[in-house]
CSV table of C-alpha atoms in Angstrom, one decimal:
chain,number,residue,atom,x,y,z
L,1,UNK,CA,-8.5,24.5,-0.8
L,2,UNK,CA,-6.4,23.4,2.2
L,3,UNK,CA,-3.2,21.9,2.3
L,4,UNK,CA,-2.3,18.7,4.0
L,5,UNK,CA,0.0,19.4,6.5
L,6,UNK,CA,2.9,17.0,6.5
L,7,UNK,CA,2.3,15.4,10.0
L,8,UNK,CA,5.4,12.8,10.0
L,9,UNK,CA,8.3,11.5,7.5
L,10,UNK,CA,9.9,8.3,8.1
L,11,UNK,CA,12.0,5.8,6.6
L,12,UNK,CA,10.5,2.2,6.2
L,13,UNK,CA,12.1,-0.2,8.5
L,14,UNK,CA,14.2,-3.2,7.7
L,15,UNK,CA,12.6,-7.0,9.0
L,16,UNK,CA,12.0,-10.2,7.8
L,17,UNK,CA,8.4,-12.3,7.3
L,18,UNK,CA,7.2,-15.4,5.9
L,19,UNK,CA,9.7,-18.1,5.7
L,20,UNK,CA,12.6,-15.5,5.8
L,21,UNK,CA,11.4,-12.9,3.1
L,22,UNK,CA,13.4,-9.7,3.9
L,23,UNK,CA,11.5,-6.7,3.2
L,24,UNK,CA,11.2,-3.2,4.8
L,25,UNK,CA,7.9,-2.0,6.5
L,26,UNK,CA,6.7,1.6,6.1
L,27,UNK,CA,3.9,1.0,9.1
L,28,UNK,CA,2.5,-1.9,10.9
L,29,UNK,CA,2.1,-3.5,14.5
L,30,UNK,CA,1.7,-0.4,15.9
L,31,UNK,CA,-0.9,2.2,16.6
L,32,UNK,CA,-3.9,1.2,13.9
L,33,UNK,CA,-5.4,4.4,14.0
L,34,UNK,CA,-2.9,6.2,12.7
L,35,UNK,CA,-3.5,5.2,9.2
L,36,UNK,CA,-7.0,3.8,9.7
L,37,UNK,CA,-8.3,2.3,7.6
L,38,UNK,CA,-4.9,0.8,6.7
L,39,UNK,CA,-3.2,-1.4,8.8
L,40,UNK,CA,0.5,-2.3,7.3
L,41,UNK,CA,2.6,-1.3,4.2
L,42,UNK,CA,5.6,-3.5,3.0
L,43,UNK,CA,7.8,-3.2,0.1
L,44,UNK,CA,9.2,-6.2,-0.6
L,45,UNK,CA,12.5,-5.3,-2.7
L,46,UNK,CA,15.5,-7.6,-3.5
L,47,UNK,CA,17.9,-8.4,-6.0
L,48,UNK,CA,19.2,-11.9,-4.4
L,49,UNK,CA,16.8,-14.7,-4.8
L,50,UNK,CA,17.8,-16.3,-1.4
L,51,UNK,CA,16.5,-13.1,0.4
L,52,UNK,CA,12.9,-13.8,-1.2
L,53,UNK,CA,12.6,-17.3,-2.6
L,54,UNK,CA,11.3,-19.1,0.3
L,55,UNK,CA,8.3,-16.8,0.2
L,56,UNK,CA,5.0,-16.6,2.2
L,57,UNK,CA,4.1,-20.4,3.0
L,58,UNK,CA,0.5,-21.3,3.9
L,59,UNK,CA,-0.8,-18.9,6.5
L,60,UNK,CA,-4.3,-17.6,7.5
L,61,UNK,CA,-6.3,-13.9,7.6
L,62,UNK,CA,-9.3,-13.1,8.7
L,63,UNK,CA,-11.2,-9.5,8.9
L,64,UNK,CA,-9.0,-7.7,6.4
L,65,UNK,CA,-8.0,-7.1,3.0
L,66,UNK,CA,-4.5,-7.5,1.3
L,67,UNK,CA,-3.6,-5.6,-1.6
L,68,UNK,CA,-0.4,-6.9,-3.5
L,69,UNK,CA,1.3,-4.7,-6.4
L,70,UNK,CA,3.8,-6.3,-8.2
L,71,UNK,CA,6.5,-4.0,-10.1
L,72,UNK,CA,9.2,-6.7,-11.2
L,73,UNK,CA,9.4,-10.3,-10.8
L,74,UNK,CA,6.4,-12.3,-10.5
L,75,UNK,CA,4.2,-14.0,-7.4
L,76,UNK,CA,2.6,-17.2,-7.4
L,77,UNK,CA,-0.2,-17.6,-5.2
L,78,UNK,CA,-2.7,-20.3,-4.3
L,79,UNK,CA,-5.3,-20.7,-1.5
L,80,UNK,CA,-7.7,-22.6,0.5
L,81,UNK,CA,-10.4,-22.2,-1.7
L,82,UNK,CA,-9.0,-23.4,-4.7
L,83,UNK,CA,-7.8,-20.5,-6.5
L,84,UNK,CA,-4.5,-20.3,-7.7
L,85,UNK,CA,-2.4,-18.0,-10.2
L,86,UNK,CA,0.4,-15.5,-11.0
L,87,UNK,CA,1.0,-12.0,-10.7
L,88,UNK,CA,3.4,-10.5,-12.8
L,89,UNK,CA,4.9,-7.0,-13.2
L,90,UNK,CA,2.3,-4.3,-13.1
L,91,UNK,CA,-0.3,-6.7,-11.9
L,92,UNK,CA,-2.5,-6.4,-8.6
L,93,UNK,CA,-4.5,-8.8,-6.5
L,94,UNK,CA,-6.9,-7.6,-3.9
L,95,UNK,CA,-7.9,-10.3,-1.6
L,96,UNK,CA,-10.8,-10.1,0.8
L,97,UNK,CA,-9.9,-12.3,3.4
L,98,UNK,CA,-13.3,-11.6,5.1
L,99,UNK,CA,-14.5,-15.0,7.6
L,100,UNK,CA,-11.3,-16.6,6.6
L,101,UNK,CA,-8.9,-18.1,4.5
L,102,UNK,CA,-5.6,-19.9,4.1
L,103,UNK,CA,-3.4,-18.9,1.1
L,104,UNK,CA,0.5,-18.8,0.1
L,105,UNK,CA,2.0,-16.5,-1.8
L,106,UNK,CA,5.8,-17.2,-3.6
L,107,UNK,CA,7.8,-14.7,-5.0
L,108,UNK,CA,10.1,-15.4,-7.9
L,109,UNK,CA,12.5,-12.9,-9.3
L,110,UNK,CA,12.6,-11.6,-13.2
L,111,UNK,CA,15.5,-13.1,-15.5
L,112,UNK,CA,18.0,-10.9,-13.7
L,113,UNK,CA,17.0,-12.5,-10.4
L,114,UNK,CA,15.3,-8.9,-9.1
L,115,UNK,CA,11.7,-9.2,-7.3
L,116,UNK,CA,9.6,-6.0,-6.2
L,117,UNK,CA,6.0,-5.5,-5.0
L,118,UNK,CA,4.2,-3.8,-2.3
L,119,UNK,CA,1.8,-5.4,0.2
L,120,UNK,CA,-1.1,-3.1,1.7
L,121,UNK,CA,-3.4,-4.3,4.6
L,122,UNK,CA,-7.1,-2.5,5.0
L,123,UNK,CA,-9.1,-3.0,7.7
L,124,UNK,CA,-12.4,-4.2,7.4
L,125,UNK,CA,-15.4,-2.8,9.4
L,126,UNK,CA,-17.2,-5.0,11.7
L,127,UNK,CA,-20.0,-5.9,9.6
L,128,UNK,CA,-18.0,-7.3,6.9
L,129,UNK,CA,-15.3,-9.2,8.8
L,130,UNK,CA,-17.1,-12.4,8.7
L,131,UNK,CA,-18.1,-12.0,4.7
L,132,UNK,CA,-17.2,-14.7,2.3
L,133,UNK,CA,-13.4,-14.3,1.1
L,134,UNK,CA,-12.9,-12.9,-2.6
L,135,UNK,CA,-10.4,-11.9,-5.1
L,136,UNK,CA,-9.8,-9.4,-7.9
L,137,UNK,CA,-6.7,-10.1,-10.0
L,138,UNK,CA,-5.9,-7.3,-12.1
L,139,UNK,CA,-3.7,-7.5,-15.0
L,140,UNK,CA,-1.1,-4.6,-15.5
L,141,UNK,CA,-2.8,-3.8,-19.0
L,142,UNK,CA,-5.9,-3.1,-17.2
L,143,UNK,CA,-4.6,-0.6,-15.3
L,144,UNK,CA,-5.5,2.9,-16.5
L,145,UNK,CA,-2.9,5.7,-16.9
L,146,UNK,CA,-3.4,9.1,-17.6
L,147,UNK,CA,-0.5,11.5,-18.5
L,148,UNK,CA,-0.8,15.3,-17.9
L,149,UNK,CA,1.0,17.8,-20.3
L,150,UNK,CA,3.6,18.4,-18.1
L,151,UNK,CA,4.9,14.6,-18.2
L,152,UNK,CA,3.4,13.5,-14.7
L,153,UNK,CA,2.3,9.9,-15.2
L,154,UNK,CA,-0.6,8.3,-12.8
L,155,UNK,CA,-1.3,4.9,-12.8
L,156,UNK,CA,-5.2,4.4,-11.3
L,157,UNK,CA,-5.4,1.1,-9.4
L,158,UNK,CA,-8.3,1.9,-7.2
L,159,UNK,CA,-10.5,4.9,-6.7
L,160,UNK,CA,-11.2,7.8,-9.5
L,161,UNK,CA,-8.5,10.1,-10.6
L,162,UNK,CA,-8.5,12.6,-13.3
L,163,UNK,CA,-11.3,11.4,-15.5
L,164,UNK,CA,-10.2,7.5,-15.0
L,165,UNK,CA,-11.6,4.7,-12.7
L,166,UNK,CA,-9.1,2.2,-11.7
L,167,UNK,CA,-10.3,-1.6,-12.0
L,168,UNK,CA,-10.6,-2.9,-8.3
L,169,UNK,CA,-14.1,-2.1,-6.9
L,170,UNK,CA,-16.2,-3.1,-4.0
L,171,UNK,CA,-13.6,-2.1,-1.1
L,172,UNK,CA,-14.7,-1.2,1.9
L,173,UNK,CA,-12.5,1.7,2.6
L,174,UNK,CA,-13.5,3.1,-0.9
L,175,UNK,CA,-10.0,3.9,-1.1
L,176,UNK,CA,-7.9,5.7,-3.8
L,177,UNK,CA,-4.5,3.8,-4.5
L,178,UNK,CA,-2.4,5.8,-7.2
L,179,UNK,CA,1.0,4.9,-8.5
L,180,UNK,CA,2.2,8.6,-9.7
L,181,UNK,CA,5.5,9.5,-11.4
L,182,UNK,CA,6.7,13.1,-11.8
L,183,UNK,CA,9.4,14.1,-13.9
L,184,UNK,CA,12.5,16.6,-12.8
L,185,UNK,CA,11.6,19.6,-11.3
L,186,UNK,CA,7.7,19.5,-11.7
L,187,UNK,CA,5.7,20.9,-9.0
L,188,UNK,CA,2.2,18.9,-8.8
L,189,UNK,CA,-0.8,19.6,-6.5
L,190,UNK,CA,-3.3,16.4,-6.0
L,191,UNK,CA,-6.7,16.8,-4.5
L,192,UNK,CA,-7.6,14.3,-1.9
L,193,UNK,CA,-11.0,14.0,-0.4
L,194,UNK,CA,-11.1,15.6,2.8
L,195,UNK,CA,-12.4,13.0,5.2
L,196,UNK,CA,-9.8,10.5,4.1
L,197,UNK,CA,-6.6,9.6,6.0
L,198,UNK,CA,-3.6,9.7,3.2
L,199,UNK,CA,0.0,8.6,3.1
L,200,UNK,CA,2.5,8.7,0.1
L,201,UNK,CA,5.1,6.1,-0.3
L,202,UNK,CA,8.1,7.3,-2.2
L,203,UNK,CA,10.1,4.3,-3.9
L,204,UNK,CA,12.2,6.1,-6.5
L,205,UNK,CA,14.1,9.2,-6.8
L,206,UNK,CA,13.1,12.2,-4.5
L,207,UNK,CA,10.6,14.7,-3.6
L,208,UNK,CA,9.6,17.8,-1.4
L,209,UNK,CA,5.8,17.5,0.0
L,210,UNK,CA,4.8,20.8,0.8
L,211,UNK,CA,3.7,21.5,4.5
L,212,UNK,CA,0.9,23.9,5.2
L,213,UNK,CA,3.0,25.8,7.4
L,214,UNK,CA,6.0,26.0,5.0
L,215,UNK,CA,5.0,27.1,1.2
L,216,UNK,CA,6.8,24.6,-1.9
L,217,UNK,CA,8.9,27.6,-2.6
L,218,UNK,CA,11.3,27.3,0.1
L,219,UNK,CA,11.4,23.4,-0.3
L,220,UNK,CA,12.9,23.7,-3.6
L,221,UNK,CA,14.9,26.7,-5.2
L,222,UNK,CA,16.6,27.1,-8.8
L,223,UNK,CA,19.4,28.5,-8.6
L,224,UNK,CA,20.1,31.1,-11.7
L,225,UNK,CA,23.6,30.3,-12.0
L,226,UNK,CA,23.9,26.9,-13.1
L,227,UNK,CA,20.1,25.8,-13.1
L,228,UNK,CA,21.0,23.7,-10.3
L,229,UNK,CA,18.4,22.3,-7.9
L,230,UNK,CA,19.1,23.1,-4.4
L,231,UNK,CA,17.3,20.2,-2.5
L,232,UNK,CA,15.9,20.5,1.4
L,233,UNK,CA,13.8,18.5,3.3
L,234,UNK,CA,13.7,15.8,0.4
L,235,UNK,CA,12.0,12.6,0.9
L,236,UNK,CA,13.8,9.7,-1.2
L,237,UNK,CA,13.6,5.9,-1.5
L,238,UNK,CA,11.4,3.7,1.0
L,239,UNK,CA,10.0,6.9,2.7
L,240,UNK,CA,6.4,7.0,4.2
L,241,UNK,CA,5.2,10.8,4.3
L,242,UNK,CA,1.8,10.9,6.4
L,243,UNK,CA,-0.6,13.6,5.8
L,244,UNK,CA,-2.8,15.4,8.1
L,245,UNK,CA,-6.3,16.9,7.2
L,246,UNK,CA,-7.2,19.0,4.1
L,247,UNK,CA,-7.8,18.8,0.7
L,248,UNK,CA,-4.9,18.7,-1.6
L,249,UNK,CA,-1.2,17.9,-1.4
L,250,UNK,CA,1.6,19.8,-3.1
L,251,UNK,CA,4.8,17.7,-4.3
L,252,UNK,CA,8.0,19.2,-5.9
L,253,UNK,CA,10.1,16.3,-7.7
L,254,UNK,CA,13.6,16.6,-7.4
L,255,UNK,CA,16.4,16.9,-10.0
L,256,UNK,CA,16.0,13.2,-11.4
L,257,UNK,CA,12.2,13.2,-10.8
L,258,UNK,CA,10.1,11.3,-8.4
L,259,UNK,CA,8.0,7.9,-8.3
L,260,UNK,CA,5.8,6.9,-5.2
L,261,UNK,CA,2.2,5.7,-4.4
L,262,UNK,CA,-0.1,7.8,-3.2
L,263,UNK,CA,-3.0,6.4,-1.0
L,264,UNK,CA,-6.1,7.3,1.0
L,265,UNK,CA,-9.3,5.8,2.2
L,266,UNK,CA,-12.5,6.4,4.6
L,267,UNK,CA,-11.5,5.9,8.5
L,268,UNK,CA,-13.3,3.2,9.8
L,269,UNK,CA,-13.6,4.2,13.5
L,270,UNK,CA,-13.7,0.9,15.2
L,271,UNK,CA,-11.8,-0.8,18.3
L,272,UNK,CA,-9.1,-3.1,16.5
L,273,UNK,CA,-8.4,-6.4,18.2
L,274,UNK,CA,-5.1,-7.7,16.3
L,275,UNK,CA,-2.6,-10.3,16.0
L,276,UNK,CA,-0.7,-11.6,13.3
L,277,UNK,CA,-2.6,-11.7,10.3
L,278,UNK,CA,-6.0,-11.7,11.9
L,279,UNK,CA,-7.8,-8.6,13.0
L,280,UNK,CA,-11.2,-8.1,14.6
L,281,UNK,CA,-12.9,-5.9,16.8
L,282,UNK,CA,-12.5,-7.5,20.4
L,283,UNK,CA,-10.3,-9.7,22.4
L,284,UNK,CA,-13.2,-12.4,22.0
L,285,UNK,CA,-13.6,-12.4,18.0
L,286,UNK,CA,-9.4,-13.0,18.2
L,287,UNK,CA,-9.5,-15.7,20.7
L,288,UNK,CA,-12.4,-17.5,18.7
L,289,UNK,CA,-10.7,-17.3,15.4
L,290,UNK,CA,-7.4,-18.9,16.9
L,291,UNK,CA,-9.5,-21.2,18.8
L,292,UNK,CA,-11.0,-22.1,15.0
L,293,UNK,CA,-7.8,-22.4,13.8
L,294,UNK,CA,-6.4,-25.1,16.2
L,295,UNK,CA,-9.9,-27.1,15.7
L,296,UNK,CA,-10.2,-27.1,11.7
L,297,UNK,CA,-13.3,-25.2,11.6
L,298,UNK,CA,-11.4,-21.6,10.4
L,299,UNK,CA,-12.3,-21.7,6.8
L,300,UNK,CA,-16.6,-21.5,6.4
L,301,UNK,CA,-18.4,-23.2,4.0
L,302,UNK,CA,-19.6,-21.2,0.8
L,303,UNK,CA,-23.3,-19.7,1.4
């Protein structure tokens, strides 16, 4: 077994999207090869309705898949295919934009006004960029959850893990998308396919992710005297951890435990031509997409 090195640890950056939604972006609109097949990851978390209620009005997508995971509040959505619905706390929507779709997403807070969710963009290989759009809406109750003897809890949203298979399937990048909670002070190792790109996103508590060159024992020590945890190099709220190659990661939870997303996928290794919500392989394809948006031929008839 080989431990994946930690290539980079960085905080998500505040930004604004849609009609004025305040959110934090962990990555996106930079080097698309960095986390290929993933292009962008946003954490939209607010306690003030004025920071999110304007939402994400009608906008196009082509050539990608968007994965929306709601933790609190709701998101109303509708699209050019006539679909509409609402995502609630714990629900997931996987949208394959394919040849093109127009949709809108309007977040609403819970009874306390809180809204929290994530959106991940996955690239599509050239052979699938012009496929028919489709949705997979999954209710939270249908997402399998596994609990280990030490109290570690994992929601398996996509992929296979600890004998469970997530309900979302048929995704180009064949990803694994896990929501992991580890109790205070517990050290845990997770296996990841060697050929996948992988990252973690910490959104509650703290943890130390072991580096191949630095054993976990030096990251977190327990004092004999007050049984207090001395924390070094801990990753906390809104932190992206990007891993190198290997087949496992080891994480040590901090004194209040930790919750993070662990996401991996098979790289596509194709050229990327990207502007806003449209991602193609060549500049010519990108220009064609925007030309079709202007002349009304962007949405393709169903076959």
